Short mmCIF file of C-alpha atoms and ligand atoms in Angstrom, two decimals:
data_model
loop_
_atom_site.label_atom_id
_atom_site.label_comp_id
_atom_site.label_asym_id
_atom_site.label_seq_id
_atom_site.Cartn_x
_atom_site.Cartn_y
_atom_site.Cartn_z
CA MET G 27 78.83 113.32 117.55
CA ILE G 28 82.30 112.96 118.41
CA ILE G 29 84.76 111.95 116.11
CA PRO G 30 88.28 111.58 117.37
CA THR G 31 91.11 112.46 115.40
CA LEU G 32 93.89 110.03 115.50
CA HIS G 33 96.04 112.10 113.13
CA SER G 34 97.94 113.91 115.99
CA VAL G 35 98.90 110.55 117.74
CA LEU G 36 99.81 108.80 114.44
CA HIS G 37 102.09 111.74 113.65
CA ASP G 38 103.31 112.55 117.17
CA GLU G 39 107.05 113.89 116.87
CA SER G 40 107.71 112.56 120.26
CA MET G 41 106.74 108.88 119.38
CA TRP G 42 107.99 108.38 115.90
CA GLU G 43 111.50 108.82 114.57
CA THR G 44 110.04 110.07 111.16
CA PRO G 45 106.41 111.25 111.75
CA GLN G 46 106.12 112.58 108.35
CA SER G 47 107.63 109.95 106.19
CA PHE G 48 106.58 106.32 105.15
CA ASN G 49 109.07 104.34 107.15
CA PRO G 50 108.38 100.60 107.74
CA GLU G 51 111.42 100.79 110.36
CA HIS G 52 109.35 102.49 112.80
CA PHE G 53 108.01 98.88 113.34
CA LEU G 54 111.31 97.08 113.44
CA ASP G 55 114.04 96.70 116.27
CA GLN G 56 117.79 96.75 116.00
CA ASP G 57 117.61 93.19 115.04
CA GLY G 58 114.93 93.71 112.38
CA GLN G 59 112.28 92.26 114.23
CA PHE G 60 108.80 93.30 114.57
CA ARG G 61 108.43 95.89 117.74
CA LYS G 62 104.83 96.86 118.72
CA ARG G 63 104.45 100.68 119.09
CA ASP G 64 101.80 102.02 121.60
CA ALA G 65 101.27 105.21 119.65
CA PHE G 66 100.18 103.02 116.61
CA MET G 67 96.43 103.23 117.22
CA PRO G 68 94.62 103.23 113.77
CA PHE G 69 91.74 101.47 115.35
CA SER G 70 91.47 104.14 118.25
CA THR G 71 91.24 103.06 121.77
CA GLY G 72 89.29 102.91 124.85
CA LYS G 73 85.37 102.28 125.13
CA ARG G 74 84.75 103.16 121.53
CA VAL G 75 87.66 100.99 119.94
CA CYS G 76 86.85 99.53 116.54
CA LEU G 77 84.77 96.39 116.95
CA GLY G 78 86.06 94.91 113.62
CA GLU G 79 89.84 95.39 114.54
CA GLN G 80 90.39 91.58 114.64
CA LEU G 81 88.67 90.97 111.61
CA ALA G 82 90.23 93.75 109.71
CA ARG G 83 93.63 92.76 110.77
CA MET G 84 93.21 89.20 109.61
CA GLU G 85 91.55 90.52 106.22
CA LEU G 86 94.56 93.07 105.69
CA PHE G 87 97.26 89.89 106.46
CA LEU G 88 95.42 87.75 104.04
CA PHE G 89 94.83 90.29 101.27
CA PHE G 90 98.48 91.81 101.55
CA THR G 91 100.36 88.47 101.82
CA SER G 92 98.38 87.03 98.78
CA LEU G 93 99.43 90.01 96.62
CA LEU G 94 102.83 89.92 97.92
CA GLN G 95 103.36 86.23 97.40
CA ARG G 96 102.31 86.60 93.65
CA PHE G 97 103.68 89.98 92.68
CA THR G 98 106.50 92.69 93.25
CA PHE G 99 105.56 96.20 93.81
CA SER G 100 107.87 99.15 92.84
CA ALA G 101 107.49 102.73 91.73
CA PRO G 102 107.96 103.42 88.18
CA ALA G 103 111.29 105.10 87.22
CA GLY G 104 111.40 108.77 88.55
CA LYS G 105 108.01 108.43 89.98
CA GLN G 106 108.16 108.00 93.69
CA PRO G 107 104.50 108.03 95.09
CA SER G 108 103.83 111.04 97.56
CA LEU G 109 102.14 111.10 101.10
CA GLU G 110 99.86 113.83 99.66
CA PHE G 111 96.26 113.00 100.66
CA ARG G 112 92.62 113.95 100.03
CA LEU G 113 90.85 114.97 102.94
CA GLY G 114 87.72 113.27 103.59
CA VAL G 115 86.01 111.45 106.43
CA ILE G 116 89.51 109.65 106.09
CA ARG G 117 92.65 110.61 104.40
CA SER G 118 92.97 108.66 100.90
CA PRO G 119 95.96 108.84 98.79
CA LYS G 120 96.16 110.93 95.66
CA PRO G 121 96.48 108.93 92.39
CA TYR G 122 99.74 107.45 91.97
CA HIS G 123 101.33 105.06 89.58
CA LEU G 124 102.56 101.53 90.53
CA LEU G 125 104.54 99.20 88.56
CA VAL G 126 103.14 95.55 89.43
CA THR G 127 105.37 92.42 88.26
CA PRO G 128 104.42 88.77 88.62
CA ARG G 129 106.87 87.01 90.56
C1 LIG R 24 91.48 99.03 108.33
C2 LIG R 24 90.19 98.71 108.85
C3 LIG R 24 89.46 99.45 109.97
C4 LIG R 24 90.08 100.66 110.69
C5 LIG R 24 91.34 101.36 110.41
C6 LIG R 24 88.72 101.00 111.51
C7 LIG R 24 89.02 102.02 112.42
C8 LIG R 24 88.11 102.37 113.43
C9 LIG R 24 87.99 103.71 114.31
C10 LIG R 24 89.25 104.62 114.15
C11 LIG R 24 87.03 103.77 114.96
C12 LIG R 24 86.49 104.68 115.79
C13 LIG R 24 86.63 104.30 117.28
C14 LIG R 24 86.51 105.57 118.09
O1 LIG R 24 85.44 106.08 117.96
O2 LIG R 24 87.22 105.94 119.01
C15 LIG R 24 86.20 102.62 114.37
C16 LIG R 24 84.75 102.13 115.09
C17 LIG R 24 84.11 101.04 114.43
N1 LIG R 24 84.65 100.04 113.66
FE1 LIG R 24 86.21 100.12 112.62
N2 LIG R 24 87.79 100.16 111.35
C18 LIG R 24 88.38 99.17 110.43
C19 LIG R 24 87.64 98.28 110.23
C20 LIG R 24 86.34 97.63 110.86
C21 LIG R 24 85.50 96.48 110.26
C22 LIG R 24 85.91 95.54 109.29
C23 LIG R 24 84.38 96.35 111.09
C24 LIG R 24 83.33 95.65 111.01
C25 LIG R 24 83.21 94.36 110.46
C26 LIG R 24 84.34 97.50 111.85
C27 LIG R 24 83.72 97.89 113.06
C28 LIG R 24 83.55 99.05 113.81
C29 LIG R 24 82.44 99.46 114.53
C30 LIG R 24 81.09 98.94 114.78
C31 LIG R 24 82.99 100.46 115.24
C32 LIG R 24 82.18 101.57 116.38
C33 LIG R 24 82.57 101.11 117.57
C34 LIG R 24 81.89 101.94 118.74
O3 LIG R 24 81.68 103.28 118.53
O4 LIG R 24 81.53 101.21 119.65
N3 LIG R 24 85.80 98.23 111.69
N4 LIG R 24 86.98 101.74 113.51
#
């Protein structure tokens, strides 16, 4: 079995301005409009590209827009979530606190 690692491209210093940070501006142009990045390939590429990509993108859009329409998410005072992870088949965030306020 071959398991490609996407970590190298998703953290490629020649492709991303701040590869080690959570930075939504990676996906915004100078006018604040969305810009597609070729190096963003969480669903991989080529012959074995994820078959569920379109379904996953639709589900993620519906899931997050529903939540963001109803709640405001923020970090509790003095507690910024970190990018540390637990290594498994995928990288999972370590437990963190989140403040969720109805809009
Ligand atoms: C955020 C959600 C998802 C992510 C990030 C993701 C990512 C991936 C990745 C990286 C691969 C490996 C591609 C490779 O071998 O190079 C893969 C394969 C695959 N994914 Fe997903 N996936 C997601 C959701 C889904 C969903 C919802 C389905 C089906 C309903 C699905 C079905 C598949 C299948 C069948 C393969 C194997 C394709 C093959 O080897 O020919 N995935 N996915």
